[in-house]
PDB file of C-alpha atoms in Angstrom:
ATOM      1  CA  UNK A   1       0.000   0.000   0.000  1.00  0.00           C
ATOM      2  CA  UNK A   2       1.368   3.521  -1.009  1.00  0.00           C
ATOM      3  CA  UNK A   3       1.636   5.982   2.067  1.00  0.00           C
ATOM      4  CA  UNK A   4       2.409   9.460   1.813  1.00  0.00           C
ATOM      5  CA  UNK A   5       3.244  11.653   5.025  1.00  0.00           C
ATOM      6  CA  UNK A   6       2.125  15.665   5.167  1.00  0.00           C
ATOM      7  CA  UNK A   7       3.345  18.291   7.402  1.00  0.00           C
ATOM      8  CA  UNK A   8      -0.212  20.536   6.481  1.00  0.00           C
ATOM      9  CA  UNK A   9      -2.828  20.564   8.958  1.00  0.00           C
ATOM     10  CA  UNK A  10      -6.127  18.725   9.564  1.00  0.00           C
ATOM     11  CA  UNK A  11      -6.706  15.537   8.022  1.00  0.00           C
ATOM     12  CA  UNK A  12      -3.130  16.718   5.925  1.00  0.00           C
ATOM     13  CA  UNK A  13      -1.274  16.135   8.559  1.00  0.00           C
ATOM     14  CA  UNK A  14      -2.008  12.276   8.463  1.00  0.00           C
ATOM     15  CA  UNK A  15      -0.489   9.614   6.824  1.00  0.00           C
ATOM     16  CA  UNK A  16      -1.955   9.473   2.717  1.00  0.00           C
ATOM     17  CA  UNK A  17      -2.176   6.092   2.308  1.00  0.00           C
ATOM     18  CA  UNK A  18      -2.780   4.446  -1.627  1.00  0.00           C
ATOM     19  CA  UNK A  19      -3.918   0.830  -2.150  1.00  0.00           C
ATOM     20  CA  UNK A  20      -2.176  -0.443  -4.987  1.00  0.00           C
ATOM     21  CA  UNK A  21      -2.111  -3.543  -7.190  1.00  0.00           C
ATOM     22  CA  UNK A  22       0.876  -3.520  -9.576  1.00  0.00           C
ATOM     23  CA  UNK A  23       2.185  -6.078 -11.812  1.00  0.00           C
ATOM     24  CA  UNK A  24       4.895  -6.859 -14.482  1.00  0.00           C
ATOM     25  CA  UNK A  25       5.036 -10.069 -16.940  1.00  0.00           C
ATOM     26  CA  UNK A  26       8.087 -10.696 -19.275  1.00  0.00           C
ATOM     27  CA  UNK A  27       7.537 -12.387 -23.145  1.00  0.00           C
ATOM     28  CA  UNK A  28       9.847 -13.524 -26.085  1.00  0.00           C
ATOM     29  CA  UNK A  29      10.336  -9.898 -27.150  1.00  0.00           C
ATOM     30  CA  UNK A  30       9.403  -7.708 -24.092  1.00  0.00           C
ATOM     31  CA  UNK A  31       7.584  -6.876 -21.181  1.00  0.00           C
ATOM     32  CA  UNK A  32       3.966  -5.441 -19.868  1.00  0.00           C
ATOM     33  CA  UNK A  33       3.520  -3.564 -16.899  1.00  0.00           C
ATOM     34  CA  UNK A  34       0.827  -2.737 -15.101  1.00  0.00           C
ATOM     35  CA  UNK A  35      -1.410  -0.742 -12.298  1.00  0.00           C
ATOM     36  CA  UNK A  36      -4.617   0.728 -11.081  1.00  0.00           C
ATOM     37  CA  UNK A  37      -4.824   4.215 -10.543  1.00  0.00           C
ATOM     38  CA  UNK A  38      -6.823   4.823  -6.816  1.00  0.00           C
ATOM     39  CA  UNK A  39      -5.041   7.255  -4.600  1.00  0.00           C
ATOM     40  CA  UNK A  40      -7.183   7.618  -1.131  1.00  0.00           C
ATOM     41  CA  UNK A  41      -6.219   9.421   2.217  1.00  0.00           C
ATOM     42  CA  UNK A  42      -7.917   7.725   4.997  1.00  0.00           C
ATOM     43  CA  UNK A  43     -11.340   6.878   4.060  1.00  0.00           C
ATOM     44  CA  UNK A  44     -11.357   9.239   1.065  1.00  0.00           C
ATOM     45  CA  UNK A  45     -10.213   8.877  -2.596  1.00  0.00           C
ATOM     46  CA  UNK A  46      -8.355  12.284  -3.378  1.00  0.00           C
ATOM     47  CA  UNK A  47      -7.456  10.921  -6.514  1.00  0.00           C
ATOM     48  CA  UNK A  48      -9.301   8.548  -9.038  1.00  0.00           C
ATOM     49  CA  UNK A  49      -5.851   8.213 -11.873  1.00  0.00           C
ATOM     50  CA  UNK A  50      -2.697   8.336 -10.598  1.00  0.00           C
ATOM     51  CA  UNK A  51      -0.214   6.674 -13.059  1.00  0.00           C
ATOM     52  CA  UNK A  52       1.920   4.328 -10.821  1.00  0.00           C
ATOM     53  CA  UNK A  53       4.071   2.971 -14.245  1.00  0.00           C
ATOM     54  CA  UNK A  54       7.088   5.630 -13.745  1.00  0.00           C
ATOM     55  CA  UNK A  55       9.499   5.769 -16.945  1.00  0.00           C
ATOM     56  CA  UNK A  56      13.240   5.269 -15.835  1.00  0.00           C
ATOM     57  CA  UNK A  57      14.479   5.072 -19.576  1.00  0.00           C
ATOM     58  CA  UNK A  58      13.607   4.713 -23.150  1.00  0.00           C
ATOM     59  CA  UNK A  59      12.899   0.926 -22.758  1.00  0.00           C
ATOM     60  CA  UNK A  60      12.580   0.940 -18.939  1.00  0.00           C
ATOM     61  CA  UNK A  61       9.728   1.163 -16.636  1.00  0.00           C
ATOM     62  CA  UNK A  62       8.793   0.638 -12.945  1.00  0.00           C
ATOM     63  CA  UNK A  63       5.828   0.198 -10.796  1.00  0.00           C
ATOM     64  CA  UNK A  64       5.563   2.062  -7.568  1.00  0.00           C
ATOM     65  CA  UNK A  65       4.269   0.861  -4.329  1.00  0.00           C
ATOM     66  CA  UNK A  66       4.712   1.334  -0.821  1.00  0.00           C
ATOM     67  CA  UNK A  67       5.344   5.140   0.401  1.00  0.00           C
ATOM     68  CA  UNK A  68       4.325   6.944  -2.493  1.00  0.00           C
ATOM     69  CA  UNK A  69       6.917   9.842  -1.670  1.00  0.00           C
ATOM     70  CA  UNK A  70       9.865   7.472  -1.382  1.00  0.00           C
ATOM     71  CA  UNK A  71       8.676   5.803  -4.331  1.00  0.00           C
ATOM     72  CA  UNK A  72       8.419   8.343  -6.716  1.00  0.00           C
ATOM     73  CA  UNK A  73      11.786   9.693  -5.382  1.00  0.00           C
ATOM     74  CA  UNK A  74      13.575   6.425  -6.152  1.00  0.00           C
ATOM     75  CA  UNK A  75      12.485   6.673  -9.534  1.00  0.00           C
ATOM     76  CA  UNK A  76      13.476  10.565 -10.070  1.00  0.00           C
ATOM     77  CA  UNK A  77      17.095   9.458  -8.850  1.00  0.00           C
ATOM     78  CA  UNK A  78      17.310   6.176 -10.777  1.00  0.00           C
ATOM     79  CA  UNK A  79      16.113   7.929 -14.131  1.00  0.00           C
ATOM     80  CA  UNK A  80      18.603  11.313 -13.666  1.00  0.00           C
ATOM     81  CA  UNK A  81      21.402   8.170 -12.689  1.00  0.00           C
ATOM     82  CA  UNK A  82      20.297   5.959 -15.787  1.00  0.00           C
ATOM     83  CA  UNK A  83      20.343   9.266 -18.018  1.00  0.00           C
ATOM     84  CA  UNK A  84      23.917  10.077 -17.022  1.00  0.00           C
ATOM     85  CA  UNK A  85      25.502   6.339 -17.471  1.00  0.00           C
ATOM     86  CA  UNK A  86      23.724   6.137 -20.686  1.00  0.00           C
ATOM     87  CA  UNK A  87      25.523   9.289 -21.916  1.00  0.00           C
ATOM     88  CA  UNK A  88      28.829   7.847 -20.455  1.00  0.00           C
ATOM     89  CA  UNK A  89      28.534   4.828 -21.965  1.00  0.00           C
ATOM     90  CA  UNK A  90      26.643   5.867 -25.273  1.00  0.00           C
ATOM     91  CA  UNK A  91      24.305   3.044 -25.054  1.00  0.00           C
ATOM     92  CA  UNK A  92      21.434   2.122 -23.260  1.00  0.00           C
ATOM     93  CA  UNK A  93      21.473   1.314 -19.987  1.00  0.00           C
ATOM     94  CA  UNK A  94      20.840  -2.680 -18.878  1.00  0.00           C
ATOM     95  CA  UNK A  95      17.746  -3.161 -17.198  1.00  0.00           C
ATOM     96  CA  UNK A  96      19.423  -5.359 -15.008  1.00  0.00           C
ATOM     97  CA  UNK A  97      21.471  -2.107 -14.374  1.00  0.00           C
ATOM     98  CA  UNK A  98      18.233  -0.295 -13.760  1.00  0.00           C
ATOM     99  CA  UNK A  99      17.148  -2.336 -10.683  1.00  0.00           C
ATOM    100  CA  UNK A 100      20.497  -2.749  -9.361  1.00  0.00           C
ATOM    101  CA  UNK A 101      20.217   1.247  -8.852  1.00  0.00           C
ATOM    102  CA  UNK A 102      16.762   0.869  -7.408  1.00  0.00           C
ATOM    103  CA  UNK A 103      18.379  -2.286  -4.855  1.00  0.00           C
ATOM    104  CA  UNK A 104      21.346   0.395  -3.690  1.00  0.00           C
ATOM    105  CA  UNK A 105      18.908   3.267  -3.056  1.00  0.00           C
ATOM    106  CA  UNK A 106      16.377   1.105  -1.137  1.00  0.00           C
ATOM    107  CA  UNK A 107      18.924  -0.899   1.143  1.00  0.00           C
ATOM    108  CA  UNK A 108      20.421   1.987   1.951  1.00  0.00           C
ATOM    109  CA  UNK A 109      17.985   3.613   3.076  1.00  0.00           C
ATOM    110  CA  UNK A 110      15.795   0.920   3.609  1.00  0.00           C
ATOM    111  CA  UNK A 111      15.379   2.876   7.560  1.00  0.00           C
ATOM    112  CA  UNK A 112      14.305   6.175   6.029  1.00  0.00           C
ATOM    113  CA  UNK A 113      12.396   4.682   3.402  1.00  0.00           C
ATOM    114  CA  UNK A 114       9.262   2.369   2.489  1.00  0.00           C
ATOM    115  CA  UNK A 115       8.831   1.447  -1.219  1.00  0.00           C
ATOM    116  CA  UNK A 116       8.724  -1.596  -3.304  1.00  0.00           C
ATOM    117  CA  UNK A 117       9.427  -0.969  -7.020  1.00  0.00           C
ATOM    118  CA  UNK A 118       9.181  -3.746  -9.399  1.00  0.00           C
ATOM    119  CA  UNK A 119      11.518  -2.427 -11.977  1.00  0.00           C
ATOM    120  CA  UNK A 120      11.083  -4.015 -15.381  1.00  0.00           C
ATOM    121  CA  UNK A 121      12.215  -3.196 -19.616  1.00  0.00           C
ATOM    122  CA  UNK A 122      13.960  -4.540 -22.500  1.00  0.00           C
ATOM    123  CA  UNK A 123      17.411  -4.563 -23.266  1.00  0.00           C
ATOM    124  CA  UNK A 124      19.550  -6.057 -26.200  1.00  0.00           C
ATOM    125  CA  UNK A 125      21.429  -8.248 -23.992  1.00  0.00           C
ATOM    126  CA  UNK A 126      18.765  -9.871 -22.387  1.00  0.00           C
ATOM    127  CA  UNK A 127      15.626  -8.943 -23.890  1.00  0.00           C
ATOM    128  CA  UNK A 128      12.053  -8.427 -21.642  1.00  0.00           C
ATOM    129  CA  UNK A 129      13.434  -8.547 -17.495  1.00  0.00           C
ATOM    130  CA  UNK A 130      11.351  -8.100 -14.616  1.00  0.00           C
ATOM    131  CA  UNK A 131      12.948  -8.149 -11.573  1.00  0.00           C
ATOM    132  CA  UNK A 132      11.672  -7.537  -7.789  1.00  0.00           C
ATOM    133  CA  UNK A 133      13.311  -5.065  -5.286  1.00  0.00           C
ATOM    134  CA  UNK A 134      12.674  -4.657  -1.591  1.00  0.00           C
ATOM    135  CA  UNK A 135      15.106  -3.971   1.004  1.00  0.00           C
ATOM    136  CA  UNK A 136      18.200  -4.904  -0.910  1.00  0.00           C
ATOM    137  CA  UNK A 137      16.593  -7.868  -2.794  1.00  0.00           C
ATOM    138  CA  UNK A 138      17.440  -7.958  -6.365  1.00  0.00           C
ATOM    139  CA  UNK A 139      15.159 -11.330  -7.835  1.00  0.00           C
ATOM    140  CA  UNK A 140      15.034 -12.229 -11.689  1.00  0.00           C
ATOM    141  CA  UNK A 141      11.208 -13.193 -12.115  1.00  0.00           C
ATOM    142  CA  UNK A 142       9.127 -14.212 -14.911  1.00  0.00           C
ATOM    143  CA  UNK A 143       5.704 -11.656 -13.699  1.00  0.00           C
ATOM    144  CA  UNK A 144       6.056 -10.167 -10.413  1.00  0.00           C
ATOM    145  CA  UNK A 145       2.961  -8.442  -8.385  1.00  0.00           C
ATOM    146  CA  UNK A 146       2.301  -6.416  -5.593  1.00  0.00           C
ATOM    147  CA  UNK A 147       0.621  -3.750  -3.664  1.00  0.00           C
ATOM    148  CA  UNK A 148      -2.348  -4.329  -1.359  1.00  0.00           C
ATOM    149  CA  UNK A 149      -4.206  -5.651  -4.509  1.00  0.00           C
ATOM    150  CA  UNK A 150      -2.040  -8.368  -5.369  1.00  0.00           C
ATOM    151  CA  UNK A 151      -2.940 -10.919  -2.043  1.00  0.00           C
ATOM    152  CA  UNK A 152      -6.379 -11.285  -4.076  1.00  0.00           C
ATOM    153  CA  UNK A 153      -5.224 -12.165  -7.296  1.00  0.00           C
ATOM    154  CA  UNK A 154      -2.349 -15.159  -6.355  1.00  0.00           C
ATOM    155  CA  UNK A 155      -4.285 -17.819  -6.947  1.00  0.00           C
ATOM    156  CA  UNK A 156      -5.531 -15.883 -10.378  1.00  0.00           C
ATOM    157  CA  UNK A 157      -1.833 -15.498 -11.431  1.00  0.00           C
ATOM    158  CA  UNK A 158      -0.798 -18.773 -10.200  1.00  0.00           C
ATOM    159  CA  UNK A 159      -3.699 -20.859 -12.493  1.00  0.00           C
ATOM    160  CA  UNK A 160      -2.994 -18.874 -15.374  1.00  0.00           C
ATOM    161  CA  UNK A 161       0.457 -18.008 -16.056  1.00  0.00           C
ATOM    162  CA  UNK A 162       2.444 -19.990 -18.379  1.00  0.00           C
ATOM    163  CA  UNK A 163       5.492 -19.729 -20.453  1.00  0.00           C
ATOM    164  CA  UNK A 164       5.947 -18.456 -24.067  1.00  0.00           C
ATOM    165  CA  UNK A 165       3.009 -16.327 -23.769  1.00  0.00           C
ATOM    166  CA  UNK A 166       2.750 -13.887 -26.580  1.00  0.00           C
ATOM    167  CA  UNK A 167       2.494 -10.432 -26.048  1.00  0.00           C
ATOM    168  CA  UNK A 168      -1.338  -9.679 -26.745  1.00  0.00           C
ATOM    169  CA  UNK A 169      -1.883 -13.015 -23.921  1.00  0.00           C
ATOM    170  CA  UNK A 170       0.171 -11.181 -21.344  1.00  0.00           C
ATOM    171  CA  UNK A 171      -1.705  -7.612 -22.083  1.00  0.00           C
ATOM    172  CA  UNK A 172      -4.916  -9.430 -21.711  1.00  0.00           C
ATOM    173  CA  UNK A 173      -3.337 -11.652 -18.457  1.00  0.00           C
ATOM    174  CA  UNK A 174      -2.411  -8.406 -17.377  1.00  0.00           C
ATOM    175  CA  UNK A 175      -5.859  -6.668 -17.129  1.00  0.00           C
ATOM    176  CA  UNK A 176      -7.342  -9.527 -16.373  1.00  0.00           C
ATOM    177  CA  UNK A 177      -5.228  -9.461 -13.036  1.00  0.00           C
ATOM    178  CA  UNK A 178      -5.472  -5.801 -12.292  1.00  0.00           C
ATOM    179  CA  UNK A 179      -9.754  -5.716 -12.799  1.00  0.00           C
ATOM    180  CA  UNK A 180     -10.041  -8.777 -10.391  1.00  0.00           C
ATOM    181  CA  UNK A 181      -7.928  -6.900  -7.568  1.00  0.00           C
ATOM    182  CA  UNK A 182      -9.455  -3.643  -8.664  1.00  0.00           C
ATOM    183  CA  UNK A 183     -13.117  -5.478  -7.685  1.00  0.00           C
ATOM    184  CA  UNK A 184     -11.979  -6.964  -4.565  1.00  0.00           C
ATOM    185  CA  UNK A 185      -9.479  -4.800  -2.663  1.00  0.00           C
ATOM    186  CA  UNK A 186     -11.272  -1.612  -1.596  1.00  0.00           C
ATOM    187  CA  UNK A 187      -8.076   0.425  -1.664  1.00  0.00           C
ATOM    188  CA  UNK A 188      -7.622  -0.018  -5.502  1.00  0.00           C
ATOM    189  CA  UNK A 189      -9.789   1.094  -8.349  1.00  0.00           C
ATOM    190  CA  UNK A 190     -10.264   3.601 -10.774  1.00  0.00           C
ATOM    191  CA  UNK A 191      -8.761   3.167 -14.126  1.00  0.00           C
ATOM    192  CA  UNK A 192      -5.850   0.518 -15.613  1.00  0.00           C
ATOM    193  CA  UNK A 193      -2.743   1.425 -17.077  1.00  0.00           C
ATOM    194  CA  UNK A 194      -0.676  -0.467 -18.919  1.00  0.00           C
ATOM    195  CA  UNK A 195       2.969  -0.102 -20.066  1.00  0.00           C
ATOM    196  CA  UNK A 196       4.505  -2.614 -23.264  1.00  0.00           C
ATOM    197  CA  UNK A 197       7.777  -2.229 -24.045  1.00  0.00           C
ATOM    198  CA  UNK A 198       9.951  -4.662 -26.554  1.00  0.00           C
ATOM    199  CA  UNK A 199      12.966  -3.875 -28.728  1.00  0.00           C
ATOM    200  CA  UNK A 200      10.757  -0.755 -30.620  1.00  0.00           C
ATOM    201  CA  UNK A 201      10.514   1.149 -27.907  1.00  0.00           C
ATOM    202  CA  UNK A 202       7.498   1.596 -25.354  1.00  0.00           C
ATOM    203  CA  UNK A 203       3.618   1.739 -25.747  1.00  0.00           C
ATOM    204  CA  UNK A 204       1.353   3.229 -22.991  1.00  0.00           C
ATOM    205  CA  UNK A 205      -2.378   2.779 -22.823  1.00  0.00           C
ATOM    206  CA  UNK A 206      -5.019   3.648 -20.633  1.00  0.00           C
ATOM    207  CA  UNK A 207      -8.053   1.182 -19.539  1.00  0.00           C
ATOM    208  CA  UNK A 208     -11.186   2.921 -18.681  1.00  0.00           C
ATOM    209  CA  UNK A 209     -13.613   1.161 -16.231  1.00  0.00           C
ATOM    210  CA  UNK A 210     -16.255   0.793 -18.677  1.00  0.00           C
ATOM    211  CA  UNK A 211     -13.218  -1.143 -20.562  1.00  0.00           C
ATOM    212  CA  UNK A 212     -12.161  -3.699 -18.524  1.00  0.00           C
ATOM    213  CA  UNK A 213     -13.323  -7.449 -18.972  1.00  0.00           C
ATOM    214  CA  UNK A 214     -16.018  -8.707 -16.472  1.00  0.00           C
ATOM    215  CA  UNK A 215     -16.511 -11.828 -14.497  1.00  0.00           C
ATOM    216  CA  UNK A 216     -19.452 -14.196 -13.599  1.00  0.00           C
ATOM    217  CA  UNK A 217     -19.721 -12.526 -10.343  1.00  0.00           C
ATOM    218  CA  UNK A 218     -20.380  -8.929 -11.602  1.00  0.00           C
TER     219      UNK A 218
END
């Protein structure tokens, strides 16, 4: 769950917490990402579409969860960091390289701080990556999820992941994940966005409510 602390007064001053389902699959050629879009503070939503899919390069992406300050700060650093090694090197940056940043940043600070990223892209050297970062951790995954969200959805992702899935069947596995958690966690909701990225570069969409599939029970 994304928090967010305030020094402003009132109901400000308390924590701004953001349920959050996030998600990242790799295929052949690339990777999807995923999120809703709720942002609530207490028992309020302040904000209906939030994007949580943060750009850290051309061909790199990452979805945010856990303090939503921290988080988005992670990212900010990571991307000015990525932009600087790429202009060193005069090649893209690894996505490996990507999450290795993130890993640094979060165990060192991993007092201060509260974020999980799930940093995921393509890169010529090893094509679509996801990889999982919390507290140091630095996993190699085939989909990763998250976020208050994702504890409804395991069984979901669980039955119907498989390998070799093309790229249309993990966009569809994709929403398919984020509208079930979106129905049954309370603290996410509002639209789905969606993040593709493969050797061409990277494709963002937005998923209306009206949009996304439906199930027996709705």
């Amino acid at each position: 769950m994304l928090e967010e602390s305030s020094s402003q007064p009132g109901w400000l001053s308390e924590e701004v917490k953001t349920g959050t389902t996030i998600i990242a699959i790799a295929f052949a050629g690339g990777v999807v990402l995923g999120s809703d879009s709720r942002v609530s503070a207490g028992e309020s939503v302040v904000n209906r579409v939030m994007n949580k899919l943060s750009q850290l390069h051309d061909k790199i992406y990452c979805a945010l969860s856990g303090s939503a300050a921290d988080a988005q700060t992670i990212a900010e650093i990571v991307n000015y960091q990525l932009d600087v090694h790429s202009i060193e090197v005069e090649e893209d940056p690894l996505v490996r390289s990507a999450a290795t940043l993130v890993k640094n940043i979060s165990y060192k600070y991993k007092e201060e701080l509260s974020a999980h990223l799930i940093v995921a892209g393509w890169d010529k050297r090893g094509g679509g990556q996801v990889y999982v970062t919390l507290d140091g951790l630095l996993s190699q995954q085939p989909f990763a999820i998250g976020g208050s969200g994702s504890s409804y959805i395991y069984g979901f992702v669980d039955a119907e992941y498989r390998k070799g899935m093309t790229r249309k069947e993990c966009q569809k596995f994709v929403v398919e994940a984020l509208t079930l958690a979106m129905g049954r966690d309370g603290s996410s909701g509002g639209v789905a966005y969606l993040v593709t990225i493969d050797e061409k570069g990277a494709e963002e969409k937005c998923i209306l409510g009206n949009e996304l599939p439906t199930f027996f029970d709705e």
